[in-house]
Short mmCIF file of C-alpha atoms and ligand atoms in Angstrom, two decimals:
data_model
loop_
_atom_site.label_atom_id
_atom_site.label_comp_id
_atom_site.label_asym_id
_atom_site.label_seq_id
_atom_site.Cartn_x
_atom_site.Cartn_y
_atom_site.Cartn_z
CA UNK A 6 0.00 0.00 0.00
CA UNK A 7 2.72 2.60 1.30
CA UNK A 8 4.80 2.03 -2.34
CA UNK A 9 1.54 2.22 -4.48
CA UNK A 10 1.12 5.59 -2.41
CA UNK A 11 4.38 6.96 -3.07
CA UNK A 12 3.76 5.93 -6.95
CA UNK A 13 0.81 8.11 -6.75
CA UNK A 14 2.04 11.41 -5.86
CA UNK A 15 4.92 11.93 -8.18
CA UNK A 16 2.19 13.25 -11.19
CA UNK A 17 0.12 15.08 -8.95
CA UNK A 18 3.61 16.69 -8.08
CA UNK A 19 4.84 17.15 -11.58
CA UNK A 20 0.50 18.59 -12.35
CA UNK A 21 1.42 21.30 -9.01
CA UNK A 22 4.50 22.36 -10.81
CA UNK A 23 2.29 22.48 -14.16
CA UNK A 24 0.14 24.99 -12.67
CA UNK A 25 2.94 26.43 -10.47
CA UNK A 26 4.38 27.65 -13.94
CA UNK A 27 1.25 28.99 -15.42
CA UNK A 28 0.24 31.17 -12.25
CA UNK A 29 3.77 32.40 -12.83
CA UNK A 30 3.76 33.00 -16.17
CA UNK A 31 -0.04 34.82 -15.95
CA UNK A 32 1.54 36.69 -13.12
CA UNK A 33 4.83 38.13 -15.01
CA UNK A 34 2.67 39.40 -18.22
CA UNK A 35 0.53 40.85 -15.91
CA UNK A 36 3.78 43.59 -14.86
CA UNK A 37 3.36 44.83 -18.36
CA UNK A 38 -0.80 45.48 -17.83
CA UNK A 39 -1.71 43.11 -21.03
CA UNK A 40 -1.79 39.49 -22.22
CA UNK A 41 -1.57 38.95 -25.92
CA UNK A 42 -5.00 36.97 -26.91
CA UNK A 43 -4.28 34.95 -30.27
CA UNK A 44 -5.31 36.81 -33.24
CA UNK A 45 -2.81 39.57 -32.31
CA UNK A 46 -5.35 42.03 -30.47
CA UNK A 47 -4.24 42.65 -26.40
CA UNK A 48 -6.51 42.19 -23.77
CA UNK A 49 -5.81 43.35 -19.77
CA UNK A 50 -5.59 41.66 -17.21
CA UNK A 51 -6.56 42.49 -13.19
CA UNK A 52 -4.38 44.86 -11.13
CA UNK A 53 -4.89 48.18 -10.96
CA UNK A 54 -5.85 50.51 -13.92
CA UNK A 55 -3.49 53.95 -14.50
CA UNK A 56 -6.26 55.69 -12.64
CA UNK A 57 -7.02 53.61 -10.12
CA UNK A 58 -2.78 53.20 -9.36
CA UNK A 59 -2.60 57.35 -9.13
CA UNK A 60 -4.85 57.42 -6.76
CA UNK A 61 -2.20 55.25 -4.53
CA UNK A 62 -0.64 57.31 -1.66
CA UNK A 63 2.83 59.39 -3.54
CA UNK A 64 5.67 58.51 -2.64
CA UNK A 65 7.90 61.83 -2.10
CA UNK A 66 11.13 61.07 -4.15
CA UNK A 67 13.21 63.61 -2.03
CA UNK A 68 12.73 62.67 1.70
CA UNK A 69 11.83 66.04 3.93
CA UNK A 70 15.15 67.36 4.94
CA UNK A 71 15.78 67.75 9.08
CA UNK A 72 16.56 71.69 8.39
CA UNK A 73 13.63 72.40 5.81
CA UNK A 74 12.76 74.98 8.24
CA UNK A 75 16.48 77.03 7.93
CA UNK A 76 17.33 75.33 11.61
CA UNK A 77 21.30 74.91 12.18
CA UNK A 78 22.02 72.64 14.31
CA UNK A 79 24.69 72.97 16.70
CA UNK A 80 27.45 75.78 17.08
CA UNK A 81 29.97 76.19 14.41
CA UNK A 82 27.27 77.40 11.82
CA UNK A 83 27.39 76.45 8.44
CA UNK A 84 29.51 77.55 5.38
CA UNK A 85 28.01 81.02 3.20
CA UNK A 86 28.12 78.62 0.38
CA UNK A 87 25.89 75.93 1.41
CA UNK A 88 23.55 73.89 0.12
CA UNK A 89 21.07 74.59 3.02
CA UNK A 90 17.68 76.24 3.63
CA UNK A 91 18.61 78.59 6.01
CA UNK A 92 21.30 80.03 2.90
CA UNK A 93 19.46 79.37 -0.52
CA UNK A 94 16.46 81.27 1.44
CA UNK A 95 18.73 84.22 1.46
CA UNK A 96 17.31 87.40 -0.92
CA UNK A 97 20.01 86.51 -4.10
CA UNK A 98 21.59 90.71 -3.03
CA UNK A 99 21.83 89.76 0.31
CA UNK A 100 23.51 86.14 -0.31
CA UNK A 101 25.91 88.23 -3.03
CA UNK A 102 27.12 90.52 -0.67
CA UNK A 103 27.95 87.58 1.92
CA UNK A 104 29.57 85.91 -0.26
CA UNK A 105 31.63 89.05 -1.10
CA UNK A 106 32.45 89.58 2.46
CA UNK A 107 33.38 86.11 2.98
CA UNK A 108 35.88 86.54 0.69
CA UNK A 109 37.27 89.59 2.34
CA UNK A 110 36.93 88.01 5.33
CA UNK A 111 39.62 84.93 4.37
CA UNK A 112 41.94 87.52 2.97
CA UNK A 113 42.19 89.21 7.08
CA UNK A 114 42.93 85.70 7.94
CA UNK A 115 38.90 85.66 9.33
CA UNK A 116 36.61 82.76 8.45
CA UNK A 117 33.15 84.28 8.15
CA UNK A 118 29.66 81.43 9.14
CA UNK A 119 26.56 81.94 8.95
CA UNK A 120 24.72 80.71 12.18
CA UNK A 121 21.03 81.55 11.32
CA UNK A 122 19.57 82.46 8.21
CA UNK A 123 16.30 82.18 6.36
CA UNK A 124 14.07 80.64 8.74
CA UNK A 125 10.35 79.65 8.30
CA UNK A 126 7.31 80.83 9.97
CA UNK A 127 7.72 78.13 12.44
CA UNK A 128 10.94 78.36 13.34
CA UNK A 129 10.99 82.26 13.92
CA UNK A 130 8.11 80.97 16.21
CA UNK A 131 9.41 78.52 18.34
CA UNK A 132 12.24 80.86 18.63
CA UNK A 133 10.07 83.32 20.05
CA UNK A 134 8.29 81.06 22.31
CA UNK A 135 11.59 80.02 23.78
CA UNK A 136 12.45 83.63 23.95
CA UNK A 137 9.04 84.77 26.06
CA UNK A 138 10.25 81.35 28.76
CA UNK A 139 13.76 82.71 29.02
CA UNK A 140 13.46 86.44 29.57
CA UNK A 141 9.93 85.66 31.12
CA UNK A 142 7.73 88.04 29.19
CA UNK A 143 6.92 89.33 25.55
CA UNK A 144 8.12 92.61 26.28
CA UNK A 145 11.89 91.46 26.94
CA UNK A 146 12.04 88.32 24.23
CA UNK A 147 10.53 91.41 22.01
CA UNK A 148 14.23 92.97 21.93
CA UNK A 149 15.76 89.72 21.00
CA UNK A 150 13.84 87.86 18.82
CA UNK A 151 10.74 89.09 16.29
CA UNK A 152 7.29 87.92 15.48
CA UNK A 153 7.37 85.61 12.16
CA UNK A 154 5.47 88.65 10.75
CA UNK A 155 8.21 90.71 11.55
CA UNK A 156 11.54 89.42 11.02
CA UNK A 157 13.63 88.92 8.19
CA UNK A 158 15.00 86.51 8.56
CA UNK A 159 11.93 84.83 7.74
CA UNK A 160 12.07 86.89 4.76
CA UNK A 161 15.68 86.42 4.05
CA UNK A 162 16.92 89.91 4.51
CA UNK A 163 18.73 89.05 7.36
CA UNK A 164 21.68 86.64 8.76
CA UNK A 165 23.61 85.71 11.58
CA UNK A 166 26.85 85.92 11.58
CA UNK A 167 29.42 83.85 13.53
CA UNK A 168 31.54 83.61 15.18
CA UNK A 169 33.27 86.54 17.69
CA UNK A 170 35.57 87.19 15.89
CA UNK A 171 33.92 86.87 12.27
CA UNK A 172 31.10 89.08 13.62
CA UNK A 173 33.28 91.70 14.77
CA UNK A 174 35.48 91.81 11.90
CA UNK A 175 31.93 92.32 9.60
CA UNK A 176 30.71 94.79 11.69
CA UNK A 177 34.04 97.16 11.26
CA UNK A 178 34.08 96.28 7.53
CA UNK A 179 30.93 95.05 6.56
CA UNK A 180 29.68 98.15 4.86
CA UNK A 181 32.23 97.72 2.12
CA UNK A 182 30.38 94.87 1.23
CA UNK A 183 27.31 96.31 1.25
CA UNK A 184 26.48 94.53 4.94
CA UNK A 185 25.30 96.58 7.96
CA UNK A 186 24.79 95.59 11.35
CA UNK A 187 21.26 96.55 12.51
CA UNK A 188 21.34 96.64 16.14
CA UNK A 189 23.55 97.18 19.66
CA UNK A 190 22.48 94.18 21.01
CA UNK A 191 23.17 91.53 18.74
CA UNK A 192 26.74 91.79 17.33
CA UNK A 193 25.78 88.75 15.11
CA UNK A 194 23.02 90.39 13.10
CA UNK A 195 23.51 91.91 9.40
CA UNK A 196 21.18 93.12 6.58
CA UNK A 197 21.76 94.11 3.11
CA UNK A 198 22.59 98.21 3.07
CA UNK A 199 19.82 100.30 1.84
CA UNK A 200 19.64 100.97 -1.93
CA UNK A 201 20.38 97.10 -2.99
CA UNK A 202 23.44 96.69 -0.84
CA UNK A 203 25.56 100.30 -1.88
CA UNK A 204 24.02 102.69 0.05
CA UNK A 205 25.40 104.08 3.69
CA UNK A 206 24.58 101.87 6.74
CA UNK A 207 22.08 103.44 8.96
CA UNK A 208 22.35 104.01 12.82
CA UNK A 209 22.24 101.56 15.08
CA UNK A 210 19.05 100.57 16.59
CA UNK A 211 19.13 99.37 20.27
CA UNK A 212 17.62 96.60 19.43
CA UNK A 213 14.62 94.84 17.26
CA UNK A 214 11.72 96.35 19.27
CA UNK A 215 12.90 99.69 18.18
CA UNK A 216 12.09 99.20 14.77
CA UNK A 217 7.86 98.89 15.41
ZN1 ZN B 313 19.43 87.95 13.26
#
């Protein structure tokens, strides 16, 4: 009985291969969406029409970069040239004249970064939030960091520069770069000069909340 058995299941094995291979076959024409029908005419098969396969959740190609909000993370800054939201945010004058001062900076033997740049809505937010919890009210955070209505960095007409030494070196020669620092308080700070970067630096503000 056992060797009759045993006899038995080698063609059902060799029909389960059979119509292993079909399945497979049915299955690879299906990648290409048809099946050619004899006769030469094409007929689909199942699986997912071109409308029905767009309607599929995207996939982004590019995946979200950390700093898509201009953050830097942590304290050496970044280089003027790079490839970075917080720089290609930068008005193109105001980027140009960095760039320029960068330059001048290397020949004094000074390596100018840029520690905060562009910045989005949100950022300039939670930068102010954090602000209002250090000094402890709106008033004082007010003369350090600006509403996301009101700064520009968010627009990128403003950056940060870094570090002591870089800063102070830009703020004695900035202007011949078309670069002025804005305000007392914040050595780092520097906007385009008025007049698209070769006009005369204005005074000195005491800081942002003297602007309003
Ligand atoms: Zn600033």
């Amino acid at each position: 009985m056992h060797t009759e058995a045993r006899r038995n299941r080698i063609p059902i094995l060799l029909a389960l291969i059979a119509a292993a291979a079909t399945v497979t076959a049915v299955a690879l024409a299906g990648c290409s969406g048809k099946l050619h029908a004899p006769g030469g005419t094409t007929m689909p098969v199942g699986g997912p029409s071109a409308a029905q396969r767009t309607e599929q959740p995207q996939q982004s190609q590019q995946p979200q970069q950390p700093e898509g909000d201009g953050s830097i993370q942590g304290d050496n800054g970044i280089a003027v040239d790079a490839d970075h939201a917080a720089i290609t945010g930068l008005k193109p004058e105001l980027h140009a004249a960095l760039l320029r001062a960068a330059e001048g900076a290397k020949e004094a033997g000074v390596e100018l970064r840029v520690t905060s740049g562009w910045r989005s809505r949100e950022l300039q937010q939670q930068l102010l939030d954090a602000a209002v919890q250090q000094y402890g009210s709106e008033a004082e955070a007010s003369k350090w960091v600006d509403t996301p209505d009101r700064s520009l960095h968010v627009t990128g007409d403003a950056v940060d520069v870094g570090m002591l030494d870089a800063s102070i070196w830009l703020g004695d020669n900035g202007q011949r770069f078309g670069l002025c620092r804005a305000f007392e308080n914040e050595r780092w700070h520097f906007e385009l000069a008025p007049d698209g970067g070769t006009g005369q630096c204005p005074a000195l503000l005491p800081d942002p909340s003297f602007r309003r």
